[in-house]
XYZ file of C-alpha atoms in Angstrom:
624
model
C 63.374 10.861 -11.056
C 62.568 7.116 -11.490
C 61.846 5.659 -14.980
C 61.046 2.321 -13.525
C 57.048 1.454 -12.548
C 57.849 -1.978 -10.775
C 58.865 -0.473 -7.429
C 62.775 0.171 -7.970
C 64.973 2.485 -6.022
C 64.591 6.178 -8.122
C 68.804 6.006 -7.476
C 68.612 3.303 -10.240
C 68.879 5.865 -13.178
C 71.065 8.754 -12.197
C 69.351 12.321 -13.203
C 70.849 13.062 -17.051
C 73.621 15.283 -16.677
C 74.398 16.914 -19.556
C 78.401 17.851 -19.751
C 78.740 21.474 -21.934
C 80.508 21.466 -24.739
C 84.791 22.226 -24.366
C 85.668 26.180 -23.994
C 86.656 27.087 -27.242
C 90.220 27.978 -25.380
C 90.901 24.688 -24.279
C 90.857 22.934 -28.114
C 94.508 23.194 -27.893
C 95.429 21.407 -24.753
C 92.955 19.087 -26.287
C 94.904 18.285 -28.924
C 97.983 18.529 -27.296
C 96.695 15.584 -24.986
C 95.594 13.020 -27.545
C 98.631 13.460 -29.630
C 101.029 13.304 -26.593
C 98.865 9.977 -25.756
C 99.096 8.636 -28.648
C 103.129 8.697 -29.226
C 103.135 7.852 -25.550
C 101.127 4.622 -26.441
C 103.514 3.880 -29.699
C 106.566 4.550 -27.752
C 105.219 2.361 -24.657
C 104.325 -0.825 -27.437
C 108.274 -0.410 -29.113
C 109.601 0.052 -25.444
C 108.210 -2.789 -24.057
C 107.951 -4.790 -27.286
C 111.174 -4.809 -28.649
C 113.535 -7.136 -26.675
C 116.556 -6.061 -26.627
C 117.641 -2.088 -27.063
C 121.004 -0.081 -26.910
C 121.212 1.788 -23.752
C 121.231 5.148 -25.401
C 118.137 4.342 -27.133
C 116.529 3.169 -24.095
C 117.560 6.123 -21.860
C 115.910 8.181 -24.650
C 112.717 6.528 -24.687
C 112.772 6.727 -20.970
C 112.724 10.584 -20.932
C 110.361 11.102 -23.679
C 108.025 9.131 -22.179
C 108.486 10.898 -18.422
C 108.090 14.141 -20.687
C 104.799 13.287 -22.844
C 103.842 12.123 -18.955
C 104.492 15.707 -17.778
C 102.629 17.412 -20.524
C 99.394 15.401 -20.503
C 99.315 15.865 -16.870
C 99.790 19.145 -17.084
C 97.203 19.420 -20.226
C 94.839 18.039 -18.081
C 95.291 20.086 -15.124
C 95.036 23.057 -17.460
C 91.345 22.077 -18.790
C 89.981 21.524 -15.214
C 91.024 24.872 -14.108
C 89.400 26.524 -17.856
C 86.310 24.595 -16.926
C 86.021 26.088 -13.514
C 86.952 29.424 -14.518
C 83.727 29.031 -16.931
C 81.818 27.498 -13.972
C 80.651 24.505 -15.374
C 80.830 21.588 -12.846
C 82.051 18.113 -14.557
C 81.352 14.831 -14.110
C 85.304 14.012 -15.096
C 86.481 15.900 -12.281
C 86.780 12.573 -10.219
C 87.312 10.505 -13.846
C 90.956 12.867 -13.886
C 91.791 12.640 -10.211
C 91.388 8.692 -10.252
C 93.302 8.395 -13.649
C 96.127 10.891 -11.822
C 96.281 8.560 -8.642
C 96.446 5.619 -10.917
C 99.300 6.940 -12.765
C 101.023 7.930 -9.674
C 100.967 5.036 -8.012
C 102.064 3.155 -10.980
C 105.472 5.663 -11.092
C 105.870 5.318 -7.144
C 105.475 1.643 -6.820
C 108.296 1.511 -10.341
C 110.631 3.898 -8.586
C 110.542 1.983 -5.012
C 110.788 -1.210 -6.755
C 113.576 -0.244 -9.359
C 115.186 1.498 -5.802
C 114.856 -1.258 -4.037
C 116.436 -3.551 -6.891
C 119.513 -0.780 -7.221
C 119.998 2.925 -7.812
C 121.114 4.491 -10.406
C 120.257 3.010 -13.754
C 117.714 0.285 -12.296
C 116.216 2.944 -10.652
C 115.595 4.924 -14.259
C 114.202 1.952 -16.006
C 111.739 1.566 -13.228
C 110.749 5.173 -13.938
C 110.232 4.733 -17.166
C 108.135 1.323 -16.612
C 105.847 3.702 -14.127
C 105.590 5.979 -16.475
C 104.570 3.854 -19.501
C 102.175 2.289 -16.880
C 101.059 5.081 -16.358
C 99.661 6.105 -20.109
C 98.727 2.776 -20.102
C 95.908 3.414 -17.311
C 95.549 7.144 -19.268
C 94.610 5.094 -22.933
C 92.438 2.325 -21.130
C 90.270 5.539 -19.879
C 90.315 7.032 -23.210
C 89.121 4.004 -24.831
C 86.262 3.579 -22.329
C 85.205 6.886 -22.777
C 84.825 5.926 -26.541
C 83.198 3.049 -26.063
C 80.508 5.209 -23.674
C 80.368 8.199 -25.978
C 79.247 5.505 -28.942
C 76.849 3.973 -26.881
C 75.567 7.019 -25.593
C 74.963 8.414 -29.332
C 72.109 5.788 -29.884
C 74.059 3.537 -32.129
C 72.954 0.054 -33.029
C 74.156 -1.705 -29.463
C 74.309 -4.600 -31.020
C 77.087 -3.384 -33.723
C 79.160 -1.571 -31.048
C 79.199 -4.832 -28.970
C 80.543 -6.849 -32.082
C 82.596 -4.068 -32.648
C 84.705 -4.047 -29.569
C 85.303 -7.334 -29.539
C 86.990 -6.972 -33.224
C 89.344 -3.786 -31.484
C 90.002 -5.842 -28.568
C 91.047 -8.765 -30.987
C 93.348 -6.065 -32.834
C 94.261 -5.179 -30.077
C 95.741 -8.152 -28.569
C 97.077 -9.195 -32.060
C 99.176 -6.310 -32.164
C 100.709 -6.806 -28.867
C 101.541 -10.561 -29.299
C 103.137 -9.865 -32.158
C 105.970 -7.876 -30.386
C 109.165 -9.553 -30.134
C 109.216 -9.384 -25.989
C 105.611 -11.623 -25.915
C 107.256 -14.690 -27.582
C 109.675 -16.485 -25.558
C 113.126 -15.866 -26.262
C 114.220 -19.430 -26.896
C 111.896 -19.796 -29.694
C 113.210 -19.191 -33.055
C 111.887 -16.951 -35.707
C 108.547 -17.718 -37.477
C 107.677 -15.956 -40.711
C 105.640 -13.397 -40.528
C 102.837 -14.748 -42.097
C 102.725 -17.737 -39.587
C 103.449 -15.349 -36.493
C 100.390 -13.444 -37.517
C 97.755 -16.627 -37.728
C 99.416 -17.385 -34.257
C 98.451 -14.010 -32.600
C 95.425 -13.617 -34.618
C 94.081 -17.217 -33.329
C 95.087 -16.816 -29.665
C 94.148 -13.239 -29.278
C 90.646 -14.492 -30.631
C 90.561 -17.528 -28.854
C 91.240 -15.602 -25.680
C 88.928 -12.454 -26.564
C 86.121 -14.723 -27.220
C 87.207 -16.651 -23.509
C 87.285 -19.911 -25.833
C 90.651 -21.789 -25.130
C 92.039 -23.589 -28.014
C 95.348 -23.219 -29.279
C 97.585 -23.817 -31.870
C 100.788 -22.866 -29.404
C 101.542 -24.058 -26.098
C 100.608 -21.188 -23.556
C 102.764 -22.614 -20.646
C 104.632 -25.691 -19.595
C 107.940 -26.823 -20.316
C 108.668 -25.461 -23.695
C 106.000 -22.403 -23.533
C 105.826 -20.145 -27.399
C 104.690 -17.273 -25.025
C 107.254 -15.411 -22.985
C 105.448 -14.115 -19.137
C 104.734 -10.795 -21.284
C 102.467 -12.811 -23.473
C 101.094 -14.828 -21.212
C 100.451 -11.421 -18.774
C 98.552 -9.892 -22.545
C 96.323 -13.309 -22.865
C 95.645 -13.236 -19.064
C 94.070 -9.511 -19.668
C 92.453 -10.539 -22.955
C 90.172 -13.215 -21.483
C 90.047 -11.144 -18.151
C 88.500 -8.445 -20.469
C 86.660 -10.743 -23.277
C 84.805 -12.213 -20.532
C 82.724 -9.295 -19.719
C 83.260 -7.410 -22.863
C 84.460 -4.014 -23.514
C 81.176 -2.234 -23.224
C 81.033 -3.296 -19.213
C 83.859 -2.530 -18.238
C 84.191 1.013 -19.596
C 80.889 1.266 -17.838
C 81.927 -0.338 -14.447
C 84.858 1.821 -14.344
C 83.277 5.050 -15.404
C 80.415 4.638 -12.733
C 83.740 3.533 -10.473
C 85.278 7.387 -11.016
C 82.080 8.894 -10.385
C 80.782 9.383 -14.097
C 76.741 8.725 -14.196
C 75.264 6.185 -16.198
C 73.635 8.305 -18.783
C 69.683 7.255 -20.100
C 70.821 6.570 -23.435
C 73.388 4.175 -22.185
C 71.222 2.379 -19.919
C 68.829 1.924 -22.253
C 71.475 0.751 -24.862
C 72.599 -1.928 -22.491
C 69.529 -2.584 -21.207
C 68.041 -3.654 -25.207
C 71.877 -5.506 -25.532
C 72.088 -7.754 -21.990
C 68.125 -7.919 -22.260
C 67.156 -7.093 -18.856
C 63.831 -6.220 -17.363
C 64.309 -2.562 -17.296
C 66.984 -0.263 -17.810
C 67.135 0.943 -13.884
C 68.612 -2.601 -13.496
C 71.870 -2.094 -15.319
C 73.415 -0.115 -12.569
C 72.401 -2.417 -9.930
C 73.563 -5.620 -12.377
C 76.834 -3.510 -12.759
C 77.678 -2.604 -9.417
C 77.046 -6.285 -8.735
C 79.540 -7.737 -11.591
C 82.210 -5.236 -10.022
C 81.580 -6.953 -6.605
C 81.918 -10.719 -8.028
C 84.454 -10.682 -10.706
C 86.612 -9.155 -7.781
C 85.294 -11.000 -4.776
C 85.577 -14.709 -6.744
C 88.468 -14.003 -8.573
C 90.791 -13.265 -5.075
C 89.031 -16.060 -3.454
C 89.653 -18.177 -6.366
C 93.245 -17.669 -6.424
C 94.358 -18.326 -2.480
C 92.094 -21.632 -2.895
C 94.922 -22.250 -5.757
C 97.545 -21.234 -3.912
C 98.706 -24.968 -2.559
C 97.943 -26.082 -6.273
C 101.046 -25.517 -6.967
C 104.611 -27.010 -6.198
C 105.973 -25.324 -2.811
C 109.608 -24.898 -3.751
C 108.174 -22.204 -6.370
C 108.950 -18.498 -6.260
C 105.712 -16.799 -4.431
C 105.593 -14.628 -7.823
C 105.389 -17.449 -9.787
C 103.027 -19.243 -7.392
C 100.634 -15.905 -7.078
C 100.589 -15.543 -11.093
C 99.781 -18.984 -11.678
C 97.016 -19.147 -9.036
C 95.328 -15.874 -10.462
C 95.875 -16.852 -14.327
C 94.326 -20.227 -13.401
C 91.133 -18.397 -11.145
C 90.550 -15.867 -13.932
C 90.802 -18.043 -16.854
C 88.123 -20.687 -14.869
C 85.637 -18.030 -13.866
C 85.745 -16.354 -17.061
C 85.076 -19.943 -18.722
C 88.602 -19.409 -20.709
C 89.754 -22.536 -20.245
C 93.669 -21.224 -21.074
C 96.110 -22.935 -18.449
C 100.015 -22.309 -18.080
C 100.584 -25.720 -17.342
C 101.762 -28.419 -19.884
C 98.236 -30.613 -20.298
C 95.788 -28.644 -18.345
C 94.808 -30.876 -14.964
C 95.673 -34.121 -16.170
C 98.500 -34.257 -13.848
C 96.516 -33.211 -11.099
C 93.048 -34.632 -11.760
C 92.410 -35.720 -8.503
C 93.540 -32.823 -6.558
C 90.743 -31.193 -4.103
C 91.367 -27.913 -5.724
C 90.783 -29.527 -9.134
C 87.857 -31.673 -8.081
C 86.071 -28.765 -6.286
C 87.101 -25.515 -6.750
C 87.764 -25.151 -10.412
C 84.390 -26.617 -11.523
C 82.932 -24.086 -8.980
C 84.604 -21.117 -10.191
C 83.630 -22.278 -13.806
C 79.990 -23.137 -12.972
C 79.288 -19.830 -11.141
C 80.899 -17.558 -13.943
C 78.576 -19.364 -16.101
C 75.640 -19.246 -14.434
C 75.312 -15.105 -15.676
C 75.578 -12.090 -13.511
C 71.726 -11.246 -13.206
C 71.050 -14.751 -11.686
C 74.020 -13.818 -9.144
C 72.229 -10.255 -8.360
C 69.180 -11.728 -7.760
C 70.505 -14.371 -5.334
C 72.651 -12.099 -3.638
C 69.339 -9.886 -3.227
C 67.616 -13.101 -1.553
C 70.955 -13.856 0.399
C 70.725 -9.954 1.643
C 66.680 -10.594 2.741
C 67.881 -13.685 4.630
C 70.191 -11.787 6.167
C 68.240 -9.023 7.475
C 65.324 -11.201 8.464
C 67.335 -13.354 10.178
C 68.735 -10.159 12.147
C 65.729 -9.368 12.623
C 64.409 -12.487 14.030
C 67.303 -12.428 16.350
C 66.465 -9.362 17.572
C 70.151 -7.232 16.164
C 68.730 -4.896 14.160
C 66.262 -2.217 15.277
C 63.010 -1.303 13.238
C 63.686 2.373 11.887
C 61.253 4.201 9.696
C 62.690 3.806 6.445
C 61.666 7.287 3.169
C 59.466 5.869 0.705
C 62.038 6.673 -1.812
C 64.416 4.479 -0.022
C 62.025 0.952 -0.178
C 63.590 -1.706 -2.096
C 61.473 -4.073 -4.030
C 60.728 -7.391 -2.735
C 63.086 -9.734 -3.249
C 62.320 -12.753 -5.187
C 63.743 -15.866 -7.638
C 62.542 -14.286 -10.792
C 61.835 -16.564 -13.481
C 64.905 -16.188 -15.311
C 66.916 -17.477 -12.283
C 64.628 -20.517 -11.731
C 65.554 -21.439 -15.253
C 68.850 -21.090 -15.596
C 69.456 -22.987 -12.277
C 67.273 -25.687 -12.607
C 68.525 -26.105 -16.234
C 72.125 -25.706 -15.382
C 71.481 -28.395 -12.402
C 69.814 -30.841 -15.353
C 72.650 -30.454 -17.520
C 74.946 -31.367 -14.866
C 73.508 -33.933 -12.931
C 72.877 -35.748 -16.874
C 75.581 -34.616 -18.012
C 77.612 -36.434 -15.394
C 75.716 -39.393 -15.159
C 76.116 -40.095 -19.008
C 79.989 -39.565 -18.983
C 79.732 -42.131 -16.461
C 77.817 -44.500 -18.146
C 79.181 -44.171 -21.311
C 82.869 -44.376 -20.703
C 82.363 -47.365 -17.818
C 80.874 -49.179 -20.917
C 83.515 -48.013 -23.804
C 86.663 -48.135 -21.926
C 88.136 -50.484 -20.007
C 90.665 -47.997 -18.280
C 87.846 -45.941 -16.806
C 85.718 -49.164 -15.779
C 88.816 -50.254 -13.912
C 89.630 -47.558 -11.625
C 88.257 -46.543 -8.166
C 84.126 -45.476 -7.982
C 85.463 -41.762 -6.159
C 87.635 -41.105 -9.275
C 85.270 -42.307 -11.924
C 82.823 -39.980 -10.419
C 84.948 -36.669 -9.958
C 86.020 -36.774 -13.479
C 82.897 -37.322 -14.974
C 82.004 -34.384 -13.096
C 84.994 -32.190 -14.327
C 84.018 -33.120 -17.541
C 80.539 -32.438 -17.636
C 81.492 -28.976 -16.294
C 84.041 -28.251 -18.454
C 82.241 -29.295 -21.754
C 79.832 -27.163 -21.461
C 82.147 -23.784 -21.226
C 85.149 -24.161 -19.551
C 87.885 -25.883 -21.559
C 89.965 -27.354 -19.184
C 90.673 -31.333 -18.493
C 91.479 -33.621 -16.362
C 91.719 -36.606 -19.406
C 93.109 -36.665 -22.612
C 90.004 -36.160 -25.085
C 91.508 -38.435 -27.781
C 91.316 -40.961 -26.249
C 87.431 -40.193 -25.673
C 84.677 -43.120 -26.767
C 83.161 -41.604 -30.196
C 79.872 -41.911 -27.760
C 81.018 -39.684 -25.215
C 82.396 -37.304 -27.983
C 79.083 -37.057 -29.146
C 77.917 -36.251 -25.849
C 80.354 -33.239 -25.322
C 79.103 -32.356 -28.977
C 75.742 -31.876 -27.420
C 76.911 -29.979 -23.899
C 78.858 -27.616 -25.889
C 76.566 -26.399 -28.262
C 74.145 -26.072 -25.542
C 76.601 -23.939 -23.304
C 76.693 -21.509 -20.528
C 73.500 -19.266 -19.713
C 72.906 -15.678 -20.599
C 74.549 -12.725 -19.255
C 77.642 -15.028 -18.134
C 81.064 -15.018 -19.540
C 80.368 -18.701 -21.114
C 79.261 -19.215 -25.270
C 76.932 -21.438 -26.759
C 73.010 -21.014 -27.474
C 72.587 -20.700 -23.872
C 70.568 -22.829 -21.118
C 67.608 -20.717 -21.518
C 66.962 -21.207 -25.479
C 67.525 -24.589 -25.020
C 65.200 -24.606 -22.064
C 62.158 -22.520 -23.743
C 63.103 -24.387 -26.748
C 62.343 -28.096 -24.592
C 59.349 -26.376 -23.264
C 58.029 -25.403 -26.599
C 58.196 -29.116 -27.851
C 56.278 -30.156 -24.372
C 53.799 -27.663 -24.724
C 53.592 -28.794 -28.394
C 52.941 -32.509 -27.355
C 50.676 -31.502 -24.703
C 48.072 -29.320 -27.159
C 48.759 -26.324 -25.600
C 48.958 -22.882 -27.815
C 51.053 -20.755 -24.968
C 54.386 -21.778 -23.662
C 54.202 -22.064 -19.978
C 56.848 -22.014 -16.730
C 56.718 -22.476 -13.320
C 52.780 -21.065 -13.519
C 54.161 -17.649 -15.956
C 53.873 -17.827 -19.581
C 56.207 -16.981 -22.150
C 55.781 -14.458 -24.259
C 55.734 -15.627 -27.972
C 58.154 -13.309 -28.986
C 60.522 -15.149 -26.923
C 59.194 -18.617 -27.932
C 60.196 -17.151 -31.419
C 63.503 -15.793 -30.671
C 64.411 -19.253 -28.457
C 63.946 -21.216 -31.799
C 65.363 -19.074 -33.974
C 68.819 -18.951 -32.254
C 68.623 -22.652 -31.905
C 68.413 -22.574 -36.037
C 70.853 -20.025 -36.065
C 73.466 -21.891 -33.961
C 73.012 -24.931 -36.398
C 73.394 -23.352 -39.237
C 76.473 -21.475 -38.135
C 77.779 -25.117 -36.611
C 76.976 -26.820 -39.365
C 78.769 -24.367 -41.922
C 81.969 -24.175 -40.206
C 82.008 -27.595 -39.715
C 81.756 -28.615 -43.984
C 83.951 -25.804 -44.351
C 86.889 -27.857 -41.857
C 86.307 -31.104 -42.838
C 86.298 -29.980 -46.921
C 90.032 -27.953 -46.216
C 90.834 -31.174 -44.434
C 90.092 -33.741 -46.903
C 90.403 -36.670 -43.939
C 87.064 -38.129 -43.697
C 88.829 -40.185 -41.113
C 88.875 -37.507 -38.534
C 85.463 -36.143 -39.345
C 84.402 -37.015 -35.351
C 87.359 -34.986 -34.202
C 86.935 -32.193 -36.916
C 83.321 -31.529 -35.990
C 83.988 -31.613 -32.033
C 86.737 -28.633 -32.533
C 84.604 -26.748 -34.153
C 81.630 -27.278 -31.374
C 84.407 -25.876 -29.251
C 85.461 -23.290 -31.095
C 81.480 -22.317 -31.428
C 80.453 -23.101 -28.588
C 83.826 -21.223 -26.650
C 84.706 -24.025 -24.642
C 88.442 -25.072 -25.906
C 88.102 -28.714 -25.020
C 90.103 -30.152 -27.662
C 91.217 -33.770 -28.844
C 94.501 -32.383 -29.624
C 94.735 -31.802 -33.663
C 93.606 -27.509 -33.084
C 97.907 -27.192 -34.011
C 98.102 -29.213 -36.997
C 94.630 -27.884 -38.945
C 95.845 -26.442 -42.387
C 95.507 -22.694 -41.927
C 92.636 -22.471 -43.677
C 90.780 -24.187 -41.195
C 92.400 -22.434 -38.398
C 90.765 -19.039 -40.442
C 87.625 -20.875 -39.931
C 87.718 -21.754 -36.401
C 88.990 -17.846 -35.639
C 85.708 -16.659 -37.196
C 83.695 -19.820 -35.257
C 84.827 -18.088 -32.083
C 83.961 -14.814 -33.079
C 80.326 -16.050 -34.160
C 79.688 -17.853 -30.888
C 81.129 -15.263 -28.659
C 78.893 -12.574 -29.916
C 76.397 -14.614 -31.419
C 74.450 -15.139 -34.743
C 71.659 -13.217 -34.024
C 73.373 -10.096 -32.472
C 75.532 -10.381 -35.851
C 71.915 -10.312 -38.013
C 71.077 -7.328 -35.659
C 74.167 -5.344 -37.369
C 71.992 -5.448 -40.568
C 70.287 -2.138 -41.569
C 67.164 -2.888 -40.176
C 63.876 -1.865 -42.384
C 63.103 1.360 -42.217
C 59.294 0.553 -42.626
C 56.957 -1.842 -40.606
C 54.646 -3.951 -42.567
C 50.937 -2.277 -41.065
C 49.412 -5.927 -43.370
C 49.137 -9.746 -43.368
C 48.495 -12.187 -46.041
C 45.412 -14.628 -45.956
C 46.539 -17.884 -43.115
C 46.819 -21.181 -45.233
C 47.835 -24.334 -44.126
C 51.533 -26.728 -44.884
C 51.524 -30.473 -44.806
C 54.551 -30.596 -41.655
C 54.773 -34.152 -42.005
């Protein structure tokens, strides 16, 4: 069964399969399981969380938690076998198994390591770490399987999608408050302060923005590798959001994409029809995986050789992630400055960042046209064989569409000007960057107009920026990444329509028009009114700052931390730390506004029940 009319692959939408309802015998190993993974979930946070314990106490926790282990593995095994006594064939049959292996392997690769380290007590603690691992993997699965059900119900998509980026920022809150994630030399905070800490970085990494009021890494880091391991997952998670990747992993374990949650996803990420979720998904799996890896051995030699490989291989993937996710966090002490002129900096970093940004359904569709060239150019060869191929089988031409042609030649635009007005602007206001060579005038103007319009890293100290050039990364940040990428802002496309609106305007035309297609009006509209939107948001948060501040002095670098913090960049001139906390409140709720955007937040409203079937007499406003 195919829902789609346009020629896609029937596999697109799975058939519904609808799951019965629990056997009424099972409710008690039901309950048995959520309660056991729920302690095992408080016990794992005051395990791990808590720094120090007495051994007693910790040989206790280890056994309850390799006993709540035992009982929701044994819970589950119990339900399967009810459920195929009933003969009713599940879709979580494979979910279970792949959550079992996952928990396994967690407790084997503990118990070999904690062997390998020494027997005996080591060897205990490393069963308990597998173990707590281990619910770990069993609560992730549980919370994607919420996240699904809610979809799945028909709720508004838009407030589940601003909703799980509030429980992931709880989330992470919660866990950098624990005692372990702050480093051990630092000393104790209050607890009001230690709150606006974790609240602001788990935000700032949720919402893969960057700024922070704490150093992350360096010489004298506030986070201890347990924090820094919390933030990595945060913006490893925030990029995507919580809604894909309970998705990608359910479709992972075998669970079908279900109609209501394709077409859910489909209104949310605004694709052309819901068949193309899966396809888009599959496809996000493949990159985020694919780039990541790749990302981090091109780091590898980043970093100084006499280095432990551990410390070498967590730097190298902290630094890959937090570039293709446009996080901008870095473990070092001032981002790139110190290596500026590096290859890996120069090339591979603004790479990572600029293909993260460029949004997963322009990489599906040119990985569709790199698969045609592919095969044609077997073909042409002469290595693959003709075969008769089912009807039901034919895949639909591939092709740019539209929406890639934008966002590349826009993103191209932005760079290209982007780097040539850096150039210009700081050759002319500062003598230091007149002076040095052409090559290294050019690569960091480059870096920079990369990073300002998502990424957050640097290769210069932004202070020391020309009020000109400030003004520029104003501009590039509120513009930001494109749609469907892991990057904030208005996006490349509204500004684009919103450019082509004003041409078409100029030009006397009454349709928007692009590369010989015309825009629908409804988009026209919706391009403008996010553009509106944005300033408005911008503009509030940026009175709100500069009236808590009361230094009109530092208006300039007031109002270009708050384009970060909208625009989720983190490219900062360096005062994010010493904002009075009220302003800090307002840059937490700037992320959260440009991460899941003003009009997604207006969608949240209860929308009128009625349409409007009328319309009032047209009369004419003087415009100007």
């Amino acid at each position: 069964m195919s829902l789609q009319s346009n020629g896609s692959p029937p596999e697109e939408i799975q058939p519904i399969t609808l799951e019965a309802p629990p056997p009424r015998r099972h409710w008690a190993t039901l309950v048995i399981d959520r309660v056991c993974l729920v302690i095992g979930v408080v016990l794992t946070i005051v395990h791990q969380g808590v720094r120090e314990l007495p051994l007693d106490v910790d040989v206790e926790l280890t056994v309850l938690a390799v006993v709540l282990w035992g009982a929701m593995l044994a819970t589950l095994l119990w339900r399967l076998r009810l459920y195929r006594e009933e003969g009713v064939v599940l879709q979580r049959e494979r979910a279970a198994t792949v959550t079992a292996m996952l928990g396994a392997a967690a407790i084997v690769a503990a118990v070999v390591g904690g062997v390998l380290a020494g027997r005996g007590l080591e060897a205990a603690r490393a069963l308990g770490v597998g173990v707590e691992l281990a619910v770990v993997f069993r609560a992730a699965a549980a919370l994607g399987a919420l996240v699904r059900h809610v979809v799945a119900e028909g709720r508004n998509a838009a407030v589940v999608f601003a909703g799980s980026f509030l429980v992931l920022i709880a989330i992470g809150t919660s866990l950098l408050m624990l005692p372990r994630a702050i480093a051990a030399e630092k000393p104790p905070v209050p607890l009001g302060e230690r709150f606006r800490i974790a609240l602001f970085t788990a935000t700032s990494a949720s919402c893969v923005t960057g700024l922070i009021v704490v150093p992350t890494g360096g010489e004298s880091p506030y986070w201890s590798p347990v924090g820094q391991m919390v933030i990595l997952l945060l913006f490893q998670i925030g990029g995507l959001g919580i809604m894909t990747w309970s998705v990608v992993f359910a479709m992972l374990a075998g669970r079908h994409l279900q109609l209501r949650e394709a077409q859910q996803l489909h209104t949310l990420f605004d694709l052309q029809s819901p068949g193309e979720f899966r396809r888009t998904l599959l496809t996000i799996g493949r990159f985020v995986v694919v780039i990541e890896l790749l990302g981090a051995l091109g780091l590898w030699g980043l970093w100084p050789a006499e280095w432990p490989w551990s410390k070498r291989a967590f730097y190298s993937v902290f630094h890959s992630v937090s570039a293709f996710c446009n996080a901008g966090f870095s473990l070092t002490e001032n981002s790139f400055v110190d290596m500026a002129y590096r290859p890996q900096v120069v090339f591979l970093v603004p790479l990572l960042i600029i293909v993260g940004g460029l949004g997963f359904p322009v990489l599906q569709n040119l990985s569709e046209l790199f698969v045609k060239w592919y095969r044609e150019s077997l073909r042409w060869l002469g290595w693959e064989r003709s075969r008769r191929v089912p009807i039901e089988e034919l895949e639909r031409p591939a092709r740019l569409s539209l929406n890639s042609r934008l966002v590349l030649l826009t993103t191209a635009v932005l760079l290209v000007g982007g780097t040539l007005a850096y150039f210009i602007l700081e050759s002319v206001g500062s003598p230091t960057f007149a002076h040095r060579p052409f090559g290294q005038r050019l690569a960091e103007a480059f870096f920079q107009s990369v990073t300002f319009r998502t990424a957050g890293f640097n290769t210069v100290d932004h202070a020391q920026l020309g009020p000109a050039t400030k003004l520029l990364a104003i501009g590039l940040m509120f513009i930001g990444a494109s749609p469907g990428s892991t990057g904030g802002g208005v996006k490349t496309t509204v500004f684009a329509v919103a450019v082509l609106a004003i041409v078409s305007t100029l030009r006397g035309r009454t349709v928007v028009e692009c590369h010989r297609r015309t825009l629908p009006d409804r988009q026209v509209r919706g391009a403008l009114t996010l553009m509106t939107l944005g300033l408005m948001a911008l503009m509030t948060s940026a009175i709100l700052v500069v009236l808590f501040e009361a230094a009109p002095a530092g208006f300039l670098d007031q109002l270009y931390e708050v384009t970060s913090a909208f625009g989720t960049v983190g490219v900062s001139t360096g005062i994010t730390a010493s904002l009075k906390p009220q302003s800090q409140y307002v840059l937490i709720l700037t992320m959260f506004v440009g991460r899941v955007g003003p009009l997604t937040l207006l969608m949240t409203l209860p929308a009128p029940r009625r349409r409007a079937i009328y319309q009032f007499p047209e009369e004419r406003v003087t415009l100007g």
